[in-house]
Coordinates of C-alpha atoms in Angstrom, one line a residue:
X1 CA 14.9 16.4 -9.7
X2 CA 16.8 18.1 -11.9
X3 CA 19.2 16.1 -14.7
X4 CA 22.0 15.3 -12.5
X5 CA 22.0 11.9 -10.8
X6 CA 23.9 9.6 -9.4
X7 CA 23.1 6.4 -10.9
X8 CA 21.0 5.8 -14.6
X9 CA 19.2 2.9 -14.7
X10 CA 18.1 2.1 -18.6
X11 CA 15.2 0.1 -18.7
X12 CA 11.9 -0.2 -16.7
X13 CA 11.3 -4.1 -16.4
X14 CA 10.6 -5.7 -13.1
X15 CA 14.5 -5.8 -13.1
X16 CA 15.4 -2.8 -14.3
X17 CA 12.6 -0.9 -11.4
X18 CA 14.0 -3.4 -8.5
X19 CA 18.1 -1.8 -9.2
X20 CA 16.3 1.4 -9.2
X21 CA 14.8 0.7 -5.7
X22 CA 17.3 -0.4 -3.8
X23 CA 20.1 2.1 -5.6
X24 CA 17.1 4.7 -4.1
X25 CA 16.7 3.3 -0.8
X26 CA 20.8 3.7 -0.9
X27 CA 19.2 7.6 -0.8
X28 CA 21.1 8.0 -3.9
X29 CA 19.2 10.1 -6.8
X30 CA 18.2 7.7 -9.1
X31 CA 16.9 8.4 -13.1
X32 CA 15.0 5.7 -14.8
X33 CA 14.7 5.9 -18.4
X34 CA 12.5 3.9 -20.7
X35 CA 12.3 3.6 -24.9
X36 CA 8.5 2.6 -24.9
X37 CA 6.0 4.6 -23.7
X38 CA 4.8 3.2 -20.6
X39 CA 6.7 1.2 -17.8
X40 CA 6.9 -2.2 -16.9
X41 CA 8.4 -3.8 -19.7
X42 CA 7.4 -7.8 -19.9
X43 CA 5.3 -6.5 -16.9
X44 CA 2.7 -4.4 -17.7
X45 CA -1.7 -4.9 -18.7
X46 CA -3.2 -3.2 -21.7
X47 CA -6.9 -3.5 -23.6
X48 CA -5.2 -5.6 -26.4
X49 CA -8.5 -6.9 -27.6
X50 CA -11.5 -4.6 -26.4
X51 CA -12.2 -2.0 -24.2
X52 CA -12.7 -3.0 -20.7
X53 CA -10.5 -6.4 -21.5
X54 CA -7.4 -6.2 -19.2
X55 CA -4.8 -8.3 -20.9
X56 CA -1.3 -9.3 -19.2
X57 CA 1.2 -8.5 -22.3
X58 CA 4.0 -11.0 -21.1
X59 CA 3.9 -12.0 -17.3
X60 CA 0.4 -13.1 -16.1
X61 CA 0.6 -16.1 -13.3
X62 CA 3.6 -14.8 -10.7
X63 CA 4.9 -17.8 -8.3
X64 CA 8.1 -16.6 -8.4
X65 CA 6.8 -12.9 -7.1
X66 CA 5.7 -14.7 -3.9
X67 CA 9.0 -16.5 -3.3
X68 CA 11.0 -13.5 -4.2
X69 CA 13.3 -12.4 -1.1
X70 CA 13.4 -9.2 -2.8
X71 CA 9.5 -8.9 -3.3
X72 CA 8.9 -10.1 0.7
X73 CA 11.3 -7.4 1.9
X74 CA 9.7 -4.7 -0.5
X75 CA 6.1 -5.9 0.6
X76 CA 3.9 -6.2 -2.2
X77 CA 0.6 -6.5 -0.3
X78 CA 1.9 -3.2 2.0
X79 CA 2.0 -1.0 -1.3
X80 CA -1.9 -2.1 -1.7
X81 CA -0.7 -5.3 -4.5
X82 CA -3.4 -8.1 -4.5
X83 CA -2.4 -11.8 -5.4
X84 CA -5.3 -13.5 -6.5
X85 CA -5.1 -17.4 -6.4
X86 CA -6.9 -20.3 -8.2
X87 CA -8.4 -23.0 -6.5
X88 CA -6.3 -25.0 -9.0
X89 CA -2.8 -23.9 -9.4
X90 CA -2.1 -25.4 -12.7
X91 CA -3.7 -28.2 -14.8
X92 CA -2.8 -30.4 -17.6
X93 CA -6.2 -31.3 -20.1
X94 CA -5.9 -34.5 -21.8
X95 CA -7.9 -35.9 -24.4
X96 CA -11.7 -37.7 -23.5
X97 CA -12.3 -35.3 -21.0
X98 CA -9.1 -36.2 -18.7
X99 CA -6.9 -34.2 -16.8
X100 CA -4.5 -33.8 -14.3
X101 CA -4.2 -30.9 -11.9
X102 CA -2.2 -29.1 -9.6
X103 CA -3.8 -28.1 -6.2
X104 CA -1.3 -26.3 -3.4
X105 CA -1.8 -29.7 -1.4
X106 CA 0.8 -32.0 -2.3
X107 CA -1.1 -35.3 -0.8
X108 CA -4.2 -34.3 -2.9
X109 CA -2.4 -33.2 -6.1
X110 CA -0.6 -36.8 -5.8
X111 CA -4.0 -38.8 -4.6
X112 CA -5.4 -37.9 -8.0
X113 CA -2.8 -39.8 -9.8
X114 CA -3.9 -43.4 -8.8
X115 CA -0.7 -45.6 -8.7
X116 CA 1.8 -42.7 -9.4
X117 CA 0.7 -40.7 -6.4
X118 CA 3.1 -42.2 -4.2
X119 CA 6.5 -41.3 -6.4
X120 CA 4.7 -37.5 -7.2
X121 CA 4.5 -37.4 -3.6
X122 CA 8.0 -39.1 -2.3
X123 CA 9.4 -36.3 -5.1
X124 CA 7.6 -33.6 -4.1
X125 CA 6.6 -33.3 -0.6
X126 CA 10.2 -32.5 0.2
X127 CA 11.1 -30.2 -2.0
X128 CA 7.6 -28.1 -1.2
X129 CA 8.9 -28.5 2.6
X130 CA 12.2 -27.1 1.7
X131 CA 11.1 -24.5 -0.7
X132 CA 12.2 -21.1 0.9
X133 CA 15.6 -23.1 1.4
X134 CA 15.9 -23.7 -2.2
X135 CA 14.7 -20.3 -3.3
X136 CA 17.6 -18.7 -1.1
X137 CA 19.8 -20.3 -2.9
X138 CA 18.1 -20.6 -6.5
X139 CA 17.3 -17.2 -6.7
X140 CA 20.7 -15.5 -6.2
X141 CA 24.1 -15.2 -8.0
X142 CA 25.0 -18.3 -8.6
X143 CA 28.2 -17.3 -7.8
X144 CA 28.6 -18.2 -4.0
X145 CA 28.9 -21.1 -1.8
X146 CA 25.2 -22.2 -1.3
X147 CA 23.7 -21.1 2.4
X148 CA 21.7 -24.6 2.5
X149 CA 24.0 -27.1 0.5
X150 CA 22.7 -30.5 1.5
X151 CA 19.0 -28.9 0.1
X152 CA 20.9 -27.6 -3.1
X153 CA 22.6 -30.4 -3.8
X154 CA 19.5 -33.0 -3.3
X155 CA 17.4 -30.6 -5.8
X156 CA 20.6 -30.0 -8.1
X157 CA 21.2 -33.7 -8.5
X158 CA 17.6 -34.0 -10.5
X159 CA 17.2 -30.7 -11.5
X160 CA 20.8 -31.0 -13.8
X161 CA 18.8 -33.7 -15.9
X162 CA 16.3 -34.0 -19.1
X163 CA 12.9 -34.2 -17.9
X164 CA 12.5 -37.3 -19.9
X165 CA 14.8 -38.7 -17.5
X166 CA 12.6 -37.5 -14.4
X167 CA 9.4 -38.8 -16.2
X168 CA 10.5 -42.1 -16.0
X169 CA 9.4 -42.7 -12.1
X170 CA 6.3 -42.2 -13.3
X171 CA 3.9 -44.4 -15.6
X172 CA 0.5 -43.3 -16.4
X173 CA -0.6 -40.5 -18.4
X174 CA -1.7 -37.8 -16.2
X175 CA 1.6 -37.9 -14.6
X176 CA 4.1 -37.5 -17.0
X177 CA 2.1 -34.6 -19.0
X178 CA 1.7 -32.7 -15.5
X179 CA 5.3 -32.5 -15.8
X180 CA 6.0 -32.6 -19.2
X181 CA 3.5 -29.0 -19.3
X182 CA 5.3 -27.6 -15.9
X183 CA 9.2 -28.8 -17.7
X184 CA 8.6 -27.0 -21.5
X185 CA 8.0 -23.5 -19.9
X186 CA 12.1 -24.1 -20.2
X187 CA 11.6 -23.4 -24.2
X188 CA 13.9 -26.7 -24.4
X189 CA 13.3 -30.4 -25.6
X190 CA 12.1 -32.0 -22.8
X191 CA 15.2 -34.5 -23.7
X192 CA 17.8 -31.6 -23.0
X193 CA 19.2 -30.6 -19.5
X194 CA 18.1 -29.0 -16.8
X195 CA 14.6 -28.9 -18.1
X196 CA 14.1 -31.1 -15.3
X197 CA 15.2 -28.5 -13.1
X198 CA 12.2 -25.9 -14.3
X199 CA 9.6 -28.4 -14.0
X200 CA 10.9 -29.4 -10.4
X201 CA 10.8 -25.6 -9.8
X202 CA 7.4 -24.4 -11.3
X203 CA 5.6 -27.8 -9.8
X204 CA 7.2 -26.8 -6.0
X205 CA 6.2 -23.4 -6.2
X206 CA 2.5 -24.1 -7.4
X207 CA 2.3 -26.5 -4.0
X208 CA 4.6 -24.1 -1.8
X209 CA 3.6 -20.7 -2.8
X210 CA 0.8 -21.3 -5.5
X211 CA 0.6 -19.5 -8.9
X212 CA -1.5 -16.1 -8.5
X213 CA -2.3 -13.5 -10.8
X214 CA -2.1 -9.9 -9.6
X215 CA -5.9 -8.4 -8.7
X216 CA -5.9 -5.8 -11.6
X217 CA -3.3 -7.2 -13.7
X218 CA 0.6 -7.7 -13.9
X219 CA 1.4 -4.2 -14.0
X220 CA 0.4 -3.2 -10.5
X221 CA 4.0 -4.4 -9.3
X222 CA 5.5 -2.4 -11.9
X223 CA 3.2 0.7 -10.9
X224 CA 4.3 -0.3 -7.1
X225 CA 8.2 -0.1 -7.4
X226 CA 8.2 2.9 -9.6
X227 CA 5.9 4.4 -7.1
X228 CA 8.6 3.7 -4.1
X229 CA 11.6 5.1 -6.8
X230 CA 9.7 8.4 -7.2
X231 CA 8.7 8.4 -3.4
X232 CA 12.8 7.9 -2.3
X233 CA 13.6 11.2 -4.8
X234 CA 14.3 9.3 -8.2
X235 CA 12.7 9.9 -11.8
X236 CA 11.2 7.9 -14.1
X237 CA 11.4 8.8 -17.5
X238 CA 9.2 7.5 -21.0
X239 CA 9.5 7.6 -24.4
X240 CA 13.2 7.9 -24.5
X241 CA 14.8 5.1 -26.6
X242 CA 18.8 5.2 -26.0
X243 CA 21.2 4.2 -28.7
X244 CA 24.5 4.7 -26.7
X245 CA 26.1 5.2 -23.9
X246 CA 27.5 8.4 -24.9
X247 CA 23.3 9.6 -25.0
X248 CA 23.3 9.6 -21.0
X249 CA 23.7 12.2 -18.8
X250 CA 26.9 12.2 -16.5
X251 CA 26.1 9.2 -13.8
X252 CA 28.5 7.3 -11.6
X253 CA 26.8 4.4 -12.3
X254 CA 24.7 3.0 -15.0
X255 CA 22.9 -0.2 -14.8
X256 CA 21.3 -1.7 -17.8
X257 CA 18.2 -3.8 -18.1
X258 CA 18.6 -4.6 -21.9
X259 CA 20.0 -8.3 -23.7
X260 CA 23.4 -8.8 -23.7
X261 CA 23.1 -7.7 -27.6
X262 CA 21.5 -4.6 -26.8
X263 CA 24.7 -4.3 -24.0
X264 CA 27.1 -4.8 -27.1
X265 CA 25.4 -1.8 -29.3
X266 CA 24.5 0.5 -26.3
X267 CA 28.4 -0.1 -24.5
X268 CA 30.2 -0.1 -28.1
X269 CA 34.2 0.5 -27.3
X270 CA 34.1 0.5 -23.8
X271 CA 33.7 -3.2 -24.0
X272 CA 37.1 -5.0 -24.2
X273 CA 37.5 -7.3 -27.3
X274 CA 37.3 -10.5 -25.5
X275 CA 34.1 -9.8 -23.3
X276 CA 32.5 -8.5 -26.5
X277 CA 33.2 -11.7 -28.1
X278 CA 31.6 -13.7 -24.7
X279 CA 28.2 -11.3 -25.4
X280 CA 28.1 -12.1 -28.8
X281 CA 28.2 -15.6 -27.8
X282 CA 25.4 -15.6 -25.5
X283 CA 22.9 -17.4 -27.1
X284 CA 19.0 -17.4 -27.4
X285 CA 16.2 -19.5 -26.9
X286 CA 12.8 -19.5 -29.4
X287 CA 10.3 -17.1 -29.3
X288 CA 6.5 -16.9 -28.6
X289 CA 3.4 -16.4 -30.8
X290 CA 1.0 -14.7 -28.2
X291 CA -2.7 -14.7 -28.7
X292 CA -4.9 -12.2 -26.3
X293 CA -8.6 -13.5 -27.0
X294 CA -11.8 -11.4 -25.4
X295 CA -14.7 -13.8 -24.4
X296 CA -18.4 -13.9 -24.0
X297 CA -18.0 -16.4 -21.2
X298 CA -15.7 -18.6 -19.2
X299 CA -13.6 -21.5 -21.1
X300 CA -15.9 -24.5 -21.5
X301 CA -13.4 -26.9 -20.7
X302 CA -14.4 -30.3 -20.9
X303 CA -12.9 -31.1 -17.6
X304 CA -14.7 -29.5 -14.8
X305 CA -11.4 -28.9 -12.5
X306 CA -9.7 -26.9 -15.2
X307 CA -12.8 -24.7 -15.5
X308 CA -10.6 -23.8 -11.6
X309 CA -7.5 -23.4 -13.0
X310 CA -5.7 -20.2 -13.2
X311 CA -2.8 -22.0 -15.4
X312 CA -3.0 -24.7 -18.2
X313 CA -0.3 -26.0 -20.5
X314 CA -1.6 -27.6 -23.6
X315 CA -0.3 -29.9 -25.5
X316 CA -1.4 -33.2 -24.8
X317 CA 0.9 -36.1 -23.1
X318 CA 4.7 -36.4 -22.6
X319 CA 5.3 -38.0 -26.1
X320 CA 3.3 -35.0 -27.7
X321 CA 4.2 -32.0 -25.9
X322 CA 8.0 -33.3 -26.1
X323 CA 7.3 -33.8 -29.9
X324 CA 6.3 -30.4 -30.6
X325 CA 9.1 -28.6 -28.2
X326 CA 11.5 -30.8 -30.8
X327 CA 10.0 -29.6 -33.8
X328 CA 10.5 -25.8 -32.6
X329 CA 14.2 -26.4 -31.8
X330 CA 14.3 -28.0 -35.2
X331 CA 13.2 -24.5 -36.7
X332 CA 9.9 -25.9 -37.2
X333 CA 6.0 -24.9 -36.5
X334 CA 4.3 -27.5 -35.2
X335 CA 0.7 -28.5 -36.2
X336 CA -0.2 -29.2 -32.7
X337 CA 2.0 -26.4 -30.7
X338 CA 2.4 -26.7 -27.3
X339 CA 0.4 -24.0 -25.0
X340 CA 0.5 -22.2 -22.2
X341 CA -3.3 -20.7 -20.9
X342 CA -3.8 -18.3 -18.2
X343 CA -7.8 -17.6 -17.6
X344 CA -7.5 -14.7 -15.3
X345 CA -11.0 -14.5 -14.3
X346 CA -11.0 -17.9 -12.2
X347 CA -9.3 -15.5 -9.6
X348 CA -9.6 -12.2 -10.8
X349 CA -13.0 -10.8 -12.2
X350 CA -11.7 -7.4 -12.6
X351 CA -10.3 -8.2 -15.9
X352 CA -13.5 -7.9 -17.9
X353 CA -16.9 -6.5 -18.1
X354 CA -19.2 -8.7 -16.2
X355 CA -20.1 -12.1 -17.0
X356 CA -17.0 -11.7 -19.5
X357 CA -13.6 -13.2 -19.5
X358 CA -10.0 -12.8 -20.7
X359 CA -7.9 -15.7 -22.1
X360 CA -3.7 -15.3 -21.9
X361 CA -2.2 -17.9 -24.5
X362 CA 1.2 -18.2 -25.8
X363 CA 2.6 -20.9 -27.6
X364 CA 6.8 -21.6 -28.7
X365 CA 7.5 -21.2 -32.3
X366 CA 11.2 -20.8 -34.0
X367 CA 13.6 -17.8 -33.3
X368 CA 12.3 -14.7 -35.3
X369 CA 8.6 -16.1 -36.8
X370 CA 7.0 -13.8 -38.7
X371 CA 4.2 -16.9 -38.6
X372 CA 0.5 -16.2 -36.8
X373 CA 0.0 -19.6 -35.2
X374 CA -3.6 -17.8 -33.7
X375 CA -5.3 -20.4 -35.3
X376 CA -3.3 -23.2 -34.3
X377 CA -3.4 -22.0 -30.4
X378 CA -7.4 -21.8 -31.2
X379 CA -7.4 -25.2 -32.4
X380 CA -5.3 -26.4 -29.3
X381 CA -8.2 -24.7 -26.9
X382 CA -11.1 -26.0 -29.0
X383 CA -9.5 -29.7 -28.8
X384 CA -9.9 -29.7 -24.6
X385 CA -12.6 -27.1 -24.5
X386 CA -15.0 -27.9 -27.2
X387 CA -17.1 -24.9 -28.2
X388 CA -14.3 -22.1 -27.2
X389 CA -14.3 -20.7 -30.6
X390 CA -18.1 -19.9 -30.3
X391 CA -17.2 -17.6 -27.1
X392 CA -14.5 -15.6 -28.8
X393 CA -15.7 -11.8 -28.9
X394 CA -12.2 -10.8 -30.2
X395 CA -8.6 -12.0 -30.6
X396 CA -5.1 -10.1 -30.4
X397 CA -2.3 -11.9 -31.8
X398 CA 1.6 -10.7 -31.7
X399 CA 4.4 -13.4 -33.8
X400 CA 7.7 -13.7 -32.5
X401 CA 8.8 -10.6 -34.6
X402 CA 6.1 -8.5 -34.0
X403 CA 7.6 -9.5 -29.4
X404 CA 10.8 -8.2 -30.4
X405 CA 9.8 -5.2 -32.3
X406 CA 7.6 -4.3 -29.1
X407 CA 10.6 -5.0 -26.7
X408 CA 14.0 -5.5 -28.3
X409 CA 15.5 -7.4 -25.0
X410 CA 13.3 -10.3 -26.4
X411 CA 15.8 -11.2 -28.8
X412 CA 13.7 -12.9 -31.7
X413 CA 10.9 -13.2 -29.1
X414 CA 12.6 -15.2 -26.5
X415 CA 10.9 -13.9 -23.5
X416 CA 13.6 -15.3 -21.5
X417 CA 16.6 -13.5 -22.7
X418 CA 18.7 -16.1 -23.3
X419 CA 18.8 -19.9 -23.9
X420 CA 18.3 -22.3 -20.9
X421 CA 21.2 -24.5 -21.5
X422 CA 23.1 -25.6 -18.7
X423 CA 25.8 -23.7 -19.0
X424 CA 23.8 -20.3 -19.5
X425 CA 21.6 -21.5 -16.5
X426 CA 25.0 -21.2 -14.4
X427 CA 27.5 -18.9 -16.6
X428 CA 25.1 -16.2 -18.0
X429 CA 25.7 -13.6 -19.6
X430 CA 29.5 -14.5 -19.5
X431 CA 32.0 -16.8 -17.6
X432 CA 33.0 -14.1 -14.9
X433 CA 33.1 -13.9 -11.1
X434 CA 30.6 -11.5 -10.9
X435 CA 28.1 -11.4 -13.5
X436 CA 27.1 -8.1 -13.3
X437 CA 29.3 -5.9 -13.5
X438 CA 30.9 -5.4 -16.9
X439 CA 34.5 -4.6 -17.8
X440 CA 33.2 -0.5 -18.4
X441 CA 34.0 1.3 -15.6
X442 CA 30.8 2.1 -13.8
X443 CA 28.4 -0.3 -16.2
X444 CA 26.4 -3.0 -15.0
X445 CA 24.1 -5.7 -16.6
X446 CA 20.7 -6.0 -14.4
X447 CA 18.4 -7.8 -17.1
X448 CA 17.1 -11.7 -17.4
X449 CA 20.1 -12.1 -18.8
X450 CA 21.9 -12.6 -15.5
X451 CA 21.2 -14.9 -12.7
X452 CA 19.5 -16.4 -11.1
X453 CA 16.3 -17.5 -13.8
X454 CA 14.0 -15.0 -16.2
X455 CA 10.8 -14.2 -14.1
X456 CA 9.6 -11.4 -12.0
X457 CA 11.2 -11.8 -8.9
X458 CA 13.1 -8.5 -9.3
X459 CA 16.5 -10.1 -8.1
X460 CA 18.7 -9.7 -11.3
X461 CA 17.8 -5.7 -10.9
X462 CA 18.4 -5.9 -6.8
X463 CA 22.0 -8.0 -7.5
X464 CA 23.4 -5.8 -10.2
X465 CA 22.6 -2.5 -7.8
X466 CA 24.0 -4.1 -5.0
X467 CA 27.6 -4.8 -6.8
X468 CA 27.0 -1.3 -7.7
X469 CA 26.7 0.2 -4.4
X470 CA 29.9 -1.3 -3.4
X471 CA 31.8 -0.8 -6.3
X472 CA 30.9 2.7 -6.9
X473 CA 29.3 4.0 -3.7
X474 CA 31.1 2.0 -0.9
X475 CA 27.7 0.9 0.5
X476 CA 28.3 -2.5 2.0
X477 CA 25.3 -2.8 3.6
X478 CA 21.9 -4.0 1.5
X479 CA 19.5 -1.1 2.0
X480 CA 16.3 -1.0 3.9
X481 CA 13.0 -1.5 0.8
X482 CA 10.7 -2.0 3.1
X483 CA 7.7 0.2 2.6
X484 CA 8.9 1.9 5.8
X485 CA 11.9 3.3 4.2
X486 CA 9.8 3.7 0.4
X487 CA 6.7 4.4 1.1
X488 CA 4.3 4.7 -2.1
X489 CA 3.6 8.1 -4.4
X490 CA 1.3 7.4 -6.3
X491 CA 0.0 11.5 -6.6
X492 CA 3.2 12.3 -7.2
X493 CA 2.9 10.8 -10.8
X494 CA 2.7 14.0 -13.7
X495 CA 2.4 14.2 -17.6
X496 CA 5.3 15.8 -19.3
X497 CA 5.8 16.5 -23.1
X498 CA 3.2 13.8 -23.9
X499 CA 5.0 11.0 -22.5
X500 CA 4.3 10.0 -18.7
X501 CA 6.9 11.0 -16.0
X502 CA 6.7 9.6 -13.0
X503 CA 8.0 12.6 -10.3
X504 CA 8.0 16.5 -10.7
X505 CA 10.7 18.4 -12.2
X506 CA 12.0 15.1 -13.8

C-alpha cells in the first residue's frame, strides 16, 4: 500500500482496530497509525514482571467480548481466538474465610446465599434470560428508539439508580458485597447513579456469557483484527505519535480513537467554538494504580471456591468497599482500597512457566496519583489469602500517572475515558444526534469516549465507521466482517525502520 488512503484511522485500541475493519471490509484502503510501539492499546500482554510471565496491561477478563454483536459477526474463535473460562466467574472474599461467588448458574449462584437467594434470583434470572435482548440495545448508540423496549425499560428502571438503593433487597453479607464488588468497577460511589446499572450488567453477563480470559492473553484480539485490516489491503502503522491533524496524509475520512481532550489538541481550529467548549466539558473519572505480581504458585486464598475464580473484587462488604470508592472521589487514598484480581492461570496456564502463576490487580485511586498503593493492593490480598506475600517472585507496579503517560486516552489514568455519570452514560462525548461524527468535515470520534460503555466489545470503533461510510462513502449497507470476507494474515506481518508494520509496502 502506498501513502494514499481513503480513510486514517488514529489509534490502534480494540476501537480504534474495529473502525478500521469494517471501513476495510467497505473494500476501502484503510491506514492505521499508532504513537506507541506496538498495537492494541488497553488491549495488549507484555512480560511486565519476568520473562515467561504474560501479563494483561489493561483488559484481562472479556464478558463484554462474548456479547459483542460486532465480536460474533467478526468470529473470534474462526480467527484461531481462545476464551478460556473459570469454573467461578467472579467472587467476592470476605473476612473468616467467607465468600460469595459467582458461577454461570443463576439457581446455584443464588442457592449459596441462604435467605437472599430468592431476591438474587427473582432479580437475576430474567435479566440473564434476556441478556442478548439487552445487549442489542445496551451496546449501541444510544441514540435510537430501542429494538426490545419493554426489556430496556425493565432493566433501565433499576439500572438508572445508586447501587445502595439495589442493595437494599438484599440483607446478609455475602449478598450485598457480590454486588457492591460487580457495582464499583463503575469508578463511582456506590451511592451515585447508575452504578446500579454496571453491577446489574457485569453480574448478567458473568451468568449469561461468563467472564473469560483470552488463551494467551488479551492481545490475541487485537493481533486478530489487525490481522483481518492487513488481509482486506489496509496498513498498520507503529511508532508514530500524531500531534495534529494537519500531520496526516490526505484522507476522506479520519476516525479518531483518542479522549475527547486528545480530540481538542489533535482537531485544533477545525472545531467550532461551542463543540470545543462541550469537549472541554467532558469530564473524567479516577484513575488506577495497577500492580502485575509473578508467583511461585497459585493464590492461597483462604476460601477454597475463590482458589476457581478467574475474577475477584476486594474490598470487603458493602459498607467498606462503598467507603473506600467515597474516599477516592473525595481525592483521597484509602488505607483499605478496593481491588479488582484477575488470576489468569485458573483458566489459562499459558501465562507462566509451569507450576507458576500470574496475578492482574488494580485498585481506584484519585485523578492523576503519582502514589504506589502496591503495598496497600498486597495488604488487600494477604488479608483474604494469608501467605500471598510469601509467593511473590516479582511485582510490576504503574500509578495513575505513570497509565496516562503510557496511553494518554487515559486521561489521569481513568481507564474508562470519561466519568460514568448519568448524563455521560447517555450524552457522551457531547449532547449531539449523532455522537460520532464531529463538526470537522470528515472527522469522527471512535474512542470509549462514545457510546455505548468503555470495554472491548469493539462497537464504539464499528459505530463511528459506520456514520462514516454513509457520510463520506455513501455506503448504507453494514459490511460483511465475517472471517469470510477478512480472512486472517498473519505472514503478511513485516518489520520496517524498527517499528513493526503490519502489511508490505506500508
Amino acid at each position: 500500500m502506498d501513502g494514499s488512503a481513503d480513510a486514517i484511522v488514529v489509534g490502534s485500541g480494540p476501537n480504534g482496530l474495529a473502525a478500521a475493519v469494517t471501513l476495510a471490509a467497505a473494500g476501502l484502503r484503510v491506514r492505521v497509525i499508532e504513537g506507541a510501539p506496538e498495537i492494541g492499546g488497553g488491549c495488549r500482554t507484555q512480560e511486565l514482571t519476568l520473562p515467561g510471565f504474560w501479563h494483561d496491561v489493561c483488559s484481562a477478563a472479556h464478558p463484554l467480548a462474548l456479547a459483542s454483536p460486532f465480536f460474533r459477526r467478526f468470529d473470534l474463535a474462526a480467527r484461531g481466538v481462545s476464551f478460556a473460562e473459570p469454573p467461578v466467574q467472579f467472587a467476592q472474599p470476605l473476612d473468616g474465610g467467607r465468600a460469595a461467588v459467582v458461577t454461570r448458574s443463576v439457581a446455584a449462584t443464588a442457592e449459596r446465599l441462604g435467605a437472599d437467594g430468592p431476591a438474587y434470583r427473582r432479580l437475576f434470572g430474567p435479566l440473564t434470560d434476556r441478556c442478548d435482548e439487552l445487549c442489542a440495545d445496551l451496546l449501541g448508540s444510544m441514540r435510537r428508539l430501542p429494538a426490545h423496549p419493554v426489556t430496556l425499560a425493565a432493566f433501565g428502571a433499576r439500572a438508572a439508580l445508586p447501587a445502595s438503593a439495589v442493595a437494599r433487597r438484599w440483607h446478609g453479607l455475602e449478598a450485598r458485597a457480590l454486588f457492591a464488588g460487580a457495582a464499583a468497577h463503575a469508578m463511582r460511589p456506590l451511592t451515585s447513579p447508575p452504578t446500579a446499572g454496571v453491577g446489574l450488567m457485569l453480574t448478567t453477563l458473568a451468568h449469561a456469557a461468563g467472564w473469560p480470559v483470552v488463551a494467551g492473553g488479551s492481545a490475541r484480539i487485537t493481533d486478530a483484527m489487525a490481522d483481518a485490516v492487513v488481509a482486506a489491503g489496509g496498513a498498520i502503522e507503529t511508532g508514530r505519535w500524531v500531534t495534529s491533524l494537519a500531520e496526516l496524509p490526505d484522507a476522506r475520512a479520519v476516525l479518531l480513537d483518542v479522549s475527547p481532550r486528545s480530540l481538542d489538541a489533535l482537531a485544533g481550529g477545525r472545531l467550532p467554538a461551542g463543540y470545543r467548549a462541550a469537549i472541554r466539558r467532558f469530564r473524567y473519572g479516577p484513575g488506577i494504580c495497577k500492580a502485575d505480581f509473578a508467583l511461585s504458585g497459585p493464590v492461597p486464598w483462604a476460601n477454597e471456591d475463590c482458589r476457581l475464580a478467574g475474577t475477584l473484587h476486594l474490598g470487603g462488604t458493602f459498607e467498606e468497599i462503598a467507603a473506600a470508592e467515597a474516599e477516592v472521589t473525595a481525592g483521597r487514598h484509602p488505607d483499605r482500597p478496593y481491588v479488582l484480581v484477575v488470576q489468569p492461570g485458573v483458566a489459562d496456564p499459558t501465562r507462566a512457566p509451569a507450576g507458576r502463576h500470574t496475578l492482574w490487580t488494580y485498585c481506584h485511586v484519585p485523578s492523576g496519583s503519582t502514589v504506589d498503593l502496591g503495598d496497600a493492593i498486597e495488604a488487600q490480598v494477604e488479608r483474604f489469602a494469608p501467605g500471598f506475600k510469601d509467593l511473590i517472585l516479582a511485582r510490576s507496579v504503574r500509578t495513575a500517572a505513570e497509565t496516562e503517560a503510557h496511553n494518554p486516552n487515559y486521561v489521569g489514568g481513568d481507564i474508562g475515558v470519561g466519568l460514568q455519570t448519568l448524563r455521560q452514560t447517555l450524552l457522551r462525548p457531547a449532547a449531539r444526534l449523532n455522537p460520532y461524527r464531529t463538526p470537522a468535515r470528515g472527522v469522527y470520534l471512535c474512542s470509549s469516549a462514545t457510546p455505548p460503555l468503555p470495554g472491548v466489545h469493539g462497537r464504539c470503533g464499528e459505530l463511528a465507521a459506520l456514520t462514516a461510510l454513509g457520510d463520506v462513502f455513501g455506503v448504507r449497507e453494514a459490511p460483511d466482517i465475517s472471517p469470510a470476507r477478512l480472512e486472517t494474515a498473519a505472514s503478511v506481518r513485516t518489520k520496517n525502520d524498527g517499528n513493526r508494520t503490519w502489511g508490505a509496502g506500508a
